[in-house]
PDB file of C-alpha atoms and ligand atoms in Angstrom:
ATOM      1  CA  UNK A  22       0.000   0.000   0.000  1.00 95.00           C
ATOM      2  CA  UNK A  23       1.008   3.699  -0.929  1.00 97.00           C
ATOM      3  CA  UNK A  24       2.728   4.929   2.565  1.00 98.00           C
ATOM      4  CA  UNK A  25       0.077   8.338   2.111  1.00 98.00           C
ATOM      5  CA  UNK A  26      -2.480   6.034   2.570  1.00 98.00           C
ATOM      6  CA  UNK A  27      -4.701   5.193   5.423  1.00 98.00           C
ATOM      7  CA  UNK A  28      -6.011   2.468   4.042  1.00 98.00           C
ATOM      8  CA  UNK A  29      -7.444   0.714   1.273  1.00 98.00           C
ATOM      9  CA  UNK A  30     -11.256   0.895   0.521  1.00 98.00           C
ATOM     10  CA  UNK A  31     -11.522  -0.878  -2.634  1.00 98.00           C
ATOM     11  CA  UNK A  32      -9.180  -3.434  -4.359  1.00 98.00           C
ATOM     12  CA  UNK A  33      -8.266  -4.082  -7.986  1.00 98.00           C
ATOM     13  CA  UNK A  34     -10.824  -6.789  -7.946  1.00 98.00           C
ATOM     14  CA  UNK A  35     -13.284  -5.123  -6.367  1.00 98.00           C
ATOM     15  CA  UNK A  36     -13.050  -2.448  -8.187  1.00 98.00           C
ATOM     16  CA  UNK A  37     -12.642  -4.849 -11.602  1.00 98.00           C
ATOM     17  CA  UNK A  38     -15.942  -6.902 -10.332  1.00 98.00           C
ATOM     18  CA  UNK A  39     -17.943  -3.970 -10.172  1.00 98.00           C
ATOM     19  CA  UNK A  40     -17.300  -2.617 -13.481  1.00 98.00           C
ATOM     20  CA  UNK A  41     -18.303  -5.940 -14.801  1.00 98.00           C
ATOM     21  CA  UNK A  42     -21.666  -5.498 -13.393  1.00 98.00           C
ATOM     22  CA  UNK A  43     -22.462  -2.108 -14.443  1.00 98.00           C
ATOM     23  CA  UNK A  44     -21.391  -2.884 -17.847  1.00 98.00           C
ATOM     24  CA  UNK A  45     -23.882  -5.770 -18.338  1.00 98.00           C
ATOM     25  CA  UNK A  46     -26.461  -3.570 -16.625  1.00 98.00           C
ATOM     26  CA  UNK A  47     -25.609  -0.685 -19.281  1.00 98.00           C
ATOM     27  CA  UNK A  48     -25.681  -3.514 -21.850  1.00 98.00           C
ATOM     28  CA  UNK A  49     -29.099  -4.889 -21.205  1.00 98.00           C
ATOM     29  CA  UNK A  50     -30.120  -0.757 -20.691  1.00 98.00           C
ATOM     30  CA  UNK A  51     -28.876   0.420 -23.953  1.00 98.00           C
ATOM     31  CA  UNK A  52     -29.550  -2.333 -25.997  1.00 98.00           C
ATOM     32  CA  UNK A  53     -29.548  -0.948 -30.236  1.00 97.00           C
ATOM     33  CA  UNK A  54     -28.988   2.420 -29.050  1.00 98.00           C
ATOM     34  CA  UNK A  55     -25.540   3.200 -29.843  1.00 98.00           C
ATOM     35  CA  UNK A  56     -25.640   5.456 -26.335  1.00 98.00           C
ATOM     36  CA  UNK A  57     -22.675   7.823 -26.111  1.00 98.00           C
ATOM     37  CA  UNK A  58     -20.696   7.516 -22.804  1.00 98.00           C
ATOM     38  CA  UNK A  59     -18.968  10.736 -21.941  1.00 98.00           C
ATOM     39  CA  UNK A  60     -15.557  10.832 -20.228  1.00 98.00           C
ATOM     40  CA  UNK A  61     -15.314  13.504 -17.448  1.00 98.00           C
ATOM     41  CA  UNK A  62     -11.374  13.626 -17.393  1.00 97.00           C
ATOM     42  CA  UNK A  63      -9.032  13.202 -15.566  1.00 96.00           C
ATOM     43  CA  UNK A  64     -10.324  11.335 -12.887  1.00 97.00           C
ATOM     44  CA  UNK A  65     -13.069   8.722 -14.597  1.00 98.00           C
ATOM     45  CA  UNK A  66     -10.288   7.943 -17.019  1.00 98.00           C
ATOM     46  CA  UNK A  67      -9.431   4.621 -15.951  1.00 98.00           C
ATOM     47  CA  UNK A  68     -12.962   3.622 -14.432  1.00 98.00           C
ATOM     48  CA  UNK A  69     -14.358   4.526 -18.339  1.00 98.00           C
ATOM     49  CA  UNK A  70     -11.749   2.941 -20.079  1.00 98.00           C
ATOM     50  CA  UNK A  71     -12.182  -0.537 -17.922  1.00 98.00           C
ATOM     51  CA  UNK A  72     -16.081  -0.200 -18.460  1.00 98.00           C
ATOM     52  CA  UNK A  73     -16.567   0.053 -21.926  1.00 98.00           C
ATOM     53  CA  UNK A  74     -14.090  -2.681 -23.032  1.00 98.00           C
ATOM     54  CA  UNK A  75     -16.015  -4.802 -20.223  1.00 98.00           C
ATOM     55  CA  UNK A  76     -19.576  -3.772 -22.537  1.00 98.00           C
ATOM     56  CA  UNK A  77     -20.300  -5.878 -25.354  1.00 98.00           C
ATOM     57  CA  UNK A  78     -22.875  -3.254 -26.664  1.00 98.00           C
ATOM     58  CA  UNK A  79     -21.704  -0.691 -29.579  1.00 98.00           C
ATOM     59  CA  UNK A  80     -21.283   2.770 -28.157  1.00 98.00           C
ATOM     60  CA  UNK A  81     -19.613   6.058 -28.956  1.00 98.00           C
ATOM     61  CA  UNK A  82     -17.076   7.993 -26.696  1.00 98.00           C
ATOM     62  CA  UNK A  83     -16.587  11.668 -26.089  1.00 98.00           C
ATOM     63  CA  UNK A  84     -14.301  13.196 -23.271  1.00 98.00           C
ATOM     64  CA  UNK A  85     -15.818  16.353 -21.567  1.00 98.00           C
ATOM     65  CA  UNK A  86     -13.318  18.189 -18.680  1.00 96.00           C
ATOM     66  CA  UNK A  87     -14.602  20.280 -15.970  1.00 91.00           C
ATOM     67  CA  UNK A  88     -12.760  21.358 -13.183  1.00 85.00           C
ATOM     68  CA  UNK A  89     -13.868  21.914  -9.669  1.00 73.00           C
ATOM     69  CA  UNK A  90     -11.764  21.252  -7.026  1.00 57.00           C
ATOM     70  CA  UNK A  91      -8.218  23.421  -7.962  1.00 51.00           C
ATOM     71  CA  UNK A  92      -5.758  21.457  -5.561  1.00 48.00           C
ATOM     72  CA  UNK A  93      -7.583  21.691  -2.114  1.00 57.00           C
ATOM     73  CA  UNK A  94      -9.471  18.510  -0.530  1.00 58.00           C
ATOM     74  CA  UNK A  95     -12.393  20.988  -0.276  1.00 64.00           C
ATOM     75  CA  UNK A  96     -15.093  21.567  -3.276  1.00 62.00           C
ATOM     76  CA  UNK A  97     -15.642  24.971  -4.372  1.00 65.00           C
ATOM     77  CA  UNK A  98     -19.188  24.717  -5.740  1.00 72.00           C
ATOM     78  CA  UNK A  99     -17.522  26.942  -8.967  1.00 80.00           C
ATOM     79  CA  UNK A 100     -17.611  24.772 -11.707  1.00 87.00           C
ATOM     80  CA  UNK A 101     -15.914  25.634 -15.131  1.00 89.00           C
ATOM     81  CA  UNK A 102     -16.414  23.878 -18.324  1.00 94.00           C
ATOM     82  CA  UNK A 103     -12.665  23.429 -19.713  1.00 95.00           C
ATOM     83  CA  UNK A 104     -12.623  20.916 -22.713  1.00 97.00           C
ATOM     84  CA  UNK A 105     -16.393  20.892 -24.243  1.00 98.00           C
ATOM     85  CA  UNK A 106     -18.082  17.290 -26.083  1.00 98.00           C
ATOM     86  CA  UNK A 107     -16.445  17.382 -29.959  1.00 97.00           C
ATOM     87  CA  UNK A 108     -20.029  15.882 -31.472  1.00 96.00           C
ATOM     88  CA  UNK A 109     -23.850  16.808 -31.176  1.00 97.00           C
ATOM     89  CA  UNK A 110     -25.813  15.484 -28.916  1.00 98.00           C
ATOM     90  CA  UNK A 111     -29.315  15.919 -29.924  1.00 98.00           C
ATOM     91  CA  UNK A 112     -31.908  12.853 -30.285  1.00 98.00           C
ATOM     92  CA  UNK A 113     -28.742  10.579 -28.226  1.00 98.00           C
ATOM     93  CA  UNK A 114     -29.444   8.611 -25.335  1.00 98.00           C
ATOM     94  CA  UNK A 115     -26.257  10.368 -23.427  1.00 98.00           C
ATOM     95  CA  UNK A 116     -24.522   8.213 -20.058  1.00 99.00           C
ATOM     96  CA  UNK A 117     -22.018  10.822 -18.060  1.00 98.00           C
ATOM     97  CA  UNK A 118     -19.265   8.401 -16.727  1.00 98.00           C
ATOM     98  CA  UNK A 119     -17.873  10.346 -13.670  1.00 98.00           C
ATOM     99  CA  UNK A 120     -15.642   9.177 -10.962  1.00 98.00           C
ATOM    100  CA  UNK A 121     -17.135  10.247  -7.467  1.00 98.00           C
ATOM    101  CA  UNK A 122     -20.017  12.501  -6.905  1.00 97.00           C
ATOM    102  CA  UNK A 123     -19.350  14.591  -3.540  1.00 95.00           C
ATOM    103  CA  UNK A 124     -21.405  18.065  -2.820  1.00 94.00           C
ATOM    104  CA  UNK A 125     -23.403  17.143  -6.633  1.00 95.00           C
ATOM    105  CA  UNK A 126     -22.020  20.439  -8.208  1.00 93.00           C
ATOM    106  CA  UNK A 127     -20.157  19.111 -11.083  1.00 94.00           C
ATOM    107  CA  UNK A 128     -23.290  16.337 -12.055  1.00 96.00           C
ATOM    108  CA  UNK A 129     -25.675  19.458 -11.235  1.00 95.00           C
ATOM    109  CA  UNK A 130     -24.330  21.597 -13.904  1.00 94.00           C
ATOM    110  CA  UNK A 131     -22.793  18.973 -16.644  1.00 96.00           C
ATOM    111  CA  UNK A 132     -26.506  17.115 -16.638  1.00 97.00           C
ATOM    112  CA  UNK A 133     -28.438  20.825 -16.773  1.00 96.00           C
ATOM    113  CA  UNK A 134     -25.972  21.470 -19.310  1.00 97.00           C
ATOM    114  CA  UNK A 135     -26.222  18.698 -22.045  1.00 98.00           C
ATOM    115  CA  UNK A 136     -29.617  18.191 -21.193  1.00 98.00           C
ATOM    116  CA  UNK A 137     -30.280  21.759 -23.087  1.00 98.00           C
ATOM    117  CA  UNK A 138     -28.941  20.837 -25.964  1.00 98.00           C
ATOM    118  CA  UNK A 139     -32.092  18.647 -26.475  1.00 98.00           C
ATOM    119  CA  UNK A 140     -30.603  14.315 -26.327  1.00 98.00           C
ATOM    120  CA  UNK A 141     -32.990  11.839 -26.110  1.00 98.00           C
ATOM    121  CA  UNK A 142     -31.904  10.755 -22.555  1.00 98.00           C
ATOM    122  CA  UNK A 143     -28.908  11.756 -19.840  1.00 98.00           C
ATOM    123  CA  UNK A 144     -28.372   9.535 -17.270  1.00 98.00           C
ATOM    124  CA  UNK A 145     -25.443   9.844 -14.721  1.00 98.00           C
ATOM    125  CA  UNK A 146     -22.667   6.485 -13.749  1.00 98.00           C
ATOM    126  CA  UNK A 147     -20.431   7.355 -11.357  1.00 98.00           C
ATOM    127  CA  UNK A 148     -18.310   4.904  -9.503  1.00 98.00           C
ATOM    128  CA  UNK A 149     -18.432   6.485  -6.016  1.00 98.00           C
ATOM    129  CA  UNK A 150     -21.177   8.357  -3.845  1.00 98.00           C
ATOM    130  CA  UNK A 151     -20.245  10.386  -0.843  1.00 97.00           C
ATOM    131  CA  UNK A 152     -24.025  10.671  -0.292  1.00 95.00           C
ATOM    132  CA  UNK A 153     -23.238  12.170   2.905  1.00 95.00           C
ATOM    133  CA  UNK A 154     -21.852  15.575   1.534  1.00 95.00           C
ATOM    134  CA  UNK A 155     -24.322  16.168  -0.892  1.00 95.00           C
ATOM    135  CA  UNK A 156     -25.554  19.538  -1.437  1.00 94.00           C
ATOM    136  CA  UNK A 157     -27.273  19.956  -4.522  1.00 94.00           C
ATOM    137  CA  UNK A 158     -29.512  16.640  -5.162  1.00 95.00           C
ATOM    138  CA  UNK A 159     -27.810  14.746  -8.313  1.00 96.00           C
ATOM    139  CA  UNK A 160     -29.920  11.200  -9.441  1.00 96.00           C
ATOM    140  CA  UNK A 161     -27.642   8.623 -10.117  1.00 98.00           C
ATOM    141  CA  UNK A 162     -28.819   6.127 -12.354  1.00 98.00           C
ATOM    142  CA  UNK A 163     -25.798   3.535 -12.377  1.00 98.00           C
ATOM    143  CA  UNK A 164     -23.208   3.552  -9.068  1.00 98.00           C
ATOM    144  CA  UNK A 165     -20.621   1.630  -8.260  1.00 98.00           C
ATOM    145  CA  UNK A 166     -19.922   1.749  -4.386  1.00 98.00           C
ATOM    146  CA  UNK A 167     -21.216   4.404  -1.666  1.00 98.00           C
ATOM    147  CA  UNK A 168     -18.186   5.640   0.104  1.00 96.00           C
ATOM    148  CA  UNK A 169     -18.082   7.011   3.583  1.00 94.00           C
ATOM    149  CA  UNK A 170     -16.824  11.039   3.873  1.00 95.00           C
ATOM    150  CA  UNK A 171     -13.147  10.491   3.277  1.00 96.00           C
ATOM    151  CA  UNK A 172     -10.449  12.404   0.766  1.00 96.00           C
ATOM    152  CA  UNK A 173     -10.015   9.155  -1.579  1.00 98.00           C
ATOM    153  CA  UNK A 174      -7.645   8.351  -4.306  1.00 98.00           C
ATOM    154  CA  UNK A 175      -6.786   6.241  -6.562  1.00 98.00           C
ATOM    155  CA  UNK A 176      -7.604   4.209  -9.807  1.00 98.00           C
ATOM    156  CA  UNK A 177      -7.897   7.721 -11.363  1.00 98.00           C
ATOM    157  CA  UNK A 178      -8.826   9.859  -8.586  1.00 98.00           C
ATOM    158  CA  UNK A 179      -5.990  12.372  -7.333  1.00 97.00           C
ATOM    159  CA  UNK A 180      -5.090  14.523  -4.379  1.00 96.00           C
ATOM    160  CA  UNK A 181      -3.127  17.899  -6.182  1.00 94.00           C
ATOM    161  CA  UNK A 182      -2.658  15.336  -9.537  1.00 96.00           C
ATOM    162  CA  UNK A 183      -0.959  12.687  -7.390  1.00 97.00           C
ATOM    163  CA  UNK A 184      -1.867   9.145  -6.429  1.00 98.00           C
ATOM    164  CA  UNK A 185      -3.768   9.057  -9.987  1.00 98.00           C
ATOM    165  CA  UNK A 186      -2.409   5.973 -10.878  1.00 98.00           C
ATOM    166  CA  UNK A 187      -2.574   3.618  -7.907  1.00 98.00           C
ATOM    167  CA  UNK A 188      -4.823   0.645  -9.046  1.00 98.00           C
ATOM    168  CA  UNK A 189      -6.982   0.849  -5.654  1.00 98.00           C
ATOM    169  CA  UNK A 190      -8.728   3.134  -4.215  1.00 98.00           C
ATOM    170  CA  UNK A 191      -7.317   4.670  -0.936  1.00 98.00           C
ATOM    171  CA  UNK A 192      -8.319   6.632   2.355  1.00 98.00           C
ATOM    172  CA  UNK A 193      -5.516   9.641   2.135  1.00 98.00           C
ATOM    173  CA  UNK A 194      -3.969  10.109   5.139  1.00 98.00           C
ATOM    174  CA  UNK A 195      -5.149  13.800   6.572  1.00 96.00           C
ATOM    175  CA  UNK A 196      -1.651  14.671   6.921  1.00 96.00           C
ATOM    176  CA  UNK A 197      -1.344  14.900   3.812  1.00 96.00           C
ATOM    177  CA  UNK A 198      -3.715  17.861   2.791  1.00 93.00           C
ATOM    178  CA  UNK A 199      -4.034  18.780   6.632  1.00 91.00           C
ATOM    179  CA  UNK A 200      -0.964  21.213   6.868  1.00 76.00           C
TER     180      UNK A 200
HETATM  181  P1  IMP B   6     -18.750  17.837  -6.492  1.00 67.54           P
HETATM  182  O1  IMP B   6     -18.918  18.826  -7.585  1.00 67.54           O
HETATM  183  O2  IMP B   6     -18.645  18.474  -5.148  1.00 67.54           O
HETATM  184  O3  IMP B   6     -19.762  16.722  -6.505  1.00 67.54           O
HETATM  185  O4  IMP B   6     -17.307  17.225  -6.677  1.00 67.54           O
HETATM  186  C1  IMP B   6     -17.064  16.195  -7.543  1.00 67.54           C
HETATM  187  C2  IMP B   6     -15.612  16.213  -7.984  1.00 67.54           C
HETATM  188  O5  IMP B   6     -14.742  16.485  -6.885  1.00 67.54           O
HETATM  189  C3  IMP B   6     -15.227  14.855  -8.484  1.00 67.54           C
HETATM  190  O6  IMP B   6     -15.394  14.780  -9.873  1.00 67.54           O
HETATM  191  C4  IMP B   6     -13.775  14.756  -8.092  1.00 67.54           C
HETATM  192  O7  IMP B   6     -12.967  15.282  -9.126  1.00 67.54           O
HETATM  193  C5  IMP B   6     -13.641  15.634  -6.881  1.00 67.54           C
HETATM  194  N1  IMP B   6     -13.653  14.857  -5.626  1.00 67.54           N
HETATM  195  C6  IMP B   6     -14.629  14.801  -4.704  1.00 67.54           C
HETATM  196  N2  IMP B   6     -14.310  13.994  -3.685  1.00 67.54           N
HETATM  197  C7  IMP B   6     -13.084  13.511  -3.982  1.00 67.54           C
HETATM  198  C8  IMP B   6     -12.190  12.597  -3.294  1.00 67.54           C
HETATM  199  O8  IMP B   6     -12.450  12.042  -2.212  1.00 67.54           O
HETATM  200  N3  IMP B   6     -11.021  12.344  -3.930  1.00 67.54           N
HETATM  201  C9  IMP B   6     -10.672  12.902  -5.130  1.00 67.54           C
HETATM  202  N4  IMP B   6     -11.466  13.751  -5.788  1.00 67.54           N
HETATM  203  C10 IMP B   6     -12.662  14.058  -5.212  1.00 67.54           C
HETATM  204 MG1   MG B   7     -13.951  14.725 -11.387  1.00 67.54          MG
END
């Protein structure tokens, strides 16, 4: 385990277990649709990536990034739109992948956001929930795990761009961002 760590909250294979399931759910969901799945980079990067190659559906990709958080442990509530969708979205059953959904803001505003440019359908996937901290109410449709109100990283999620790569997902240890 990374020393910064705490401790680990989800393995590689739980982690790698769950995608399997949501990707046979999104199967059986978007069934002759051709959905597109939309990225939110950086941090769903890795928990897209493993999804669709675990779906056996056709879909399209896009990559949308947003940013929210700057390099404190603490969201803002500002959100900014920095890399916009390259296609049109209108009459397409739309699936945001996003990594962790914490006070809602980011989901809030991207869903609000494509839903006015008039798809067929947006629903929301992310692979955590810190229900716990939510502020604005966000629905989501397709979750991986709930996860209790800790700074985690990991398996694409970072503290300050660090720990990005780690194949689990980690409890960081308050030290770290607590100076
Ligand atoms: P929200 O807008 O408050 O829901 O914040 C969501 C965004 O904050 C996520 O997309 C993450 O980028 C970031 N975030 C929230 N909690 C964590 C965490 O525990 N670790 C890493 N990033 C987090
Ligand atoms: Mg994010």
């Amino acid at each position: 385990m990374h020393p910064d760590l705490e401790s680990i909250l989800f393995t590689q294979e739980q982690l790698g277990a769950r995608v399997k399931e949501i990707a046979a759910r999104l199967d059986a969901d978007y069934k002759g649709k051709n959905p597109l799945l939309v990225c939110i980079l950086k941090g769903s990067v890795f928990f897209y990536t493993d999804l669709l190659r675990a779906m056996r559906e056709p879909v399209e990709m896009d990559f949308m990034s947003i940013s929210s958080y700057g390099a404190s442990a603490n969201s803002s509530g500002e959100v900014r739109l920095l890399k916009d969708l390259g296609c049109k979205i209108e009459g397409r059953d739309v699936v945001i992948v996003e990594d962790i959904v914490d006070a809602g803001y980011t989901l809030s505003y991207l869903k609000r956001l494509l839903l006015s440019r008039g798809p067929a359908s947006v629903r929301i996937c992310a692979l955590l929930d810190k229900l716990e901290r939510r502020v604005v109410p966000v629905d989501v449709d397709y979750k991986g795990f709930d996860c209790a109100d800790e700074f985690v990283v990991g398996y694409g999620l970072d503290y300050a761009e660090r720990y990005r790569t780690l194949p689990y997902i980690g409890i960081l240890k308050r030290s770290v961002y607590e100076k």
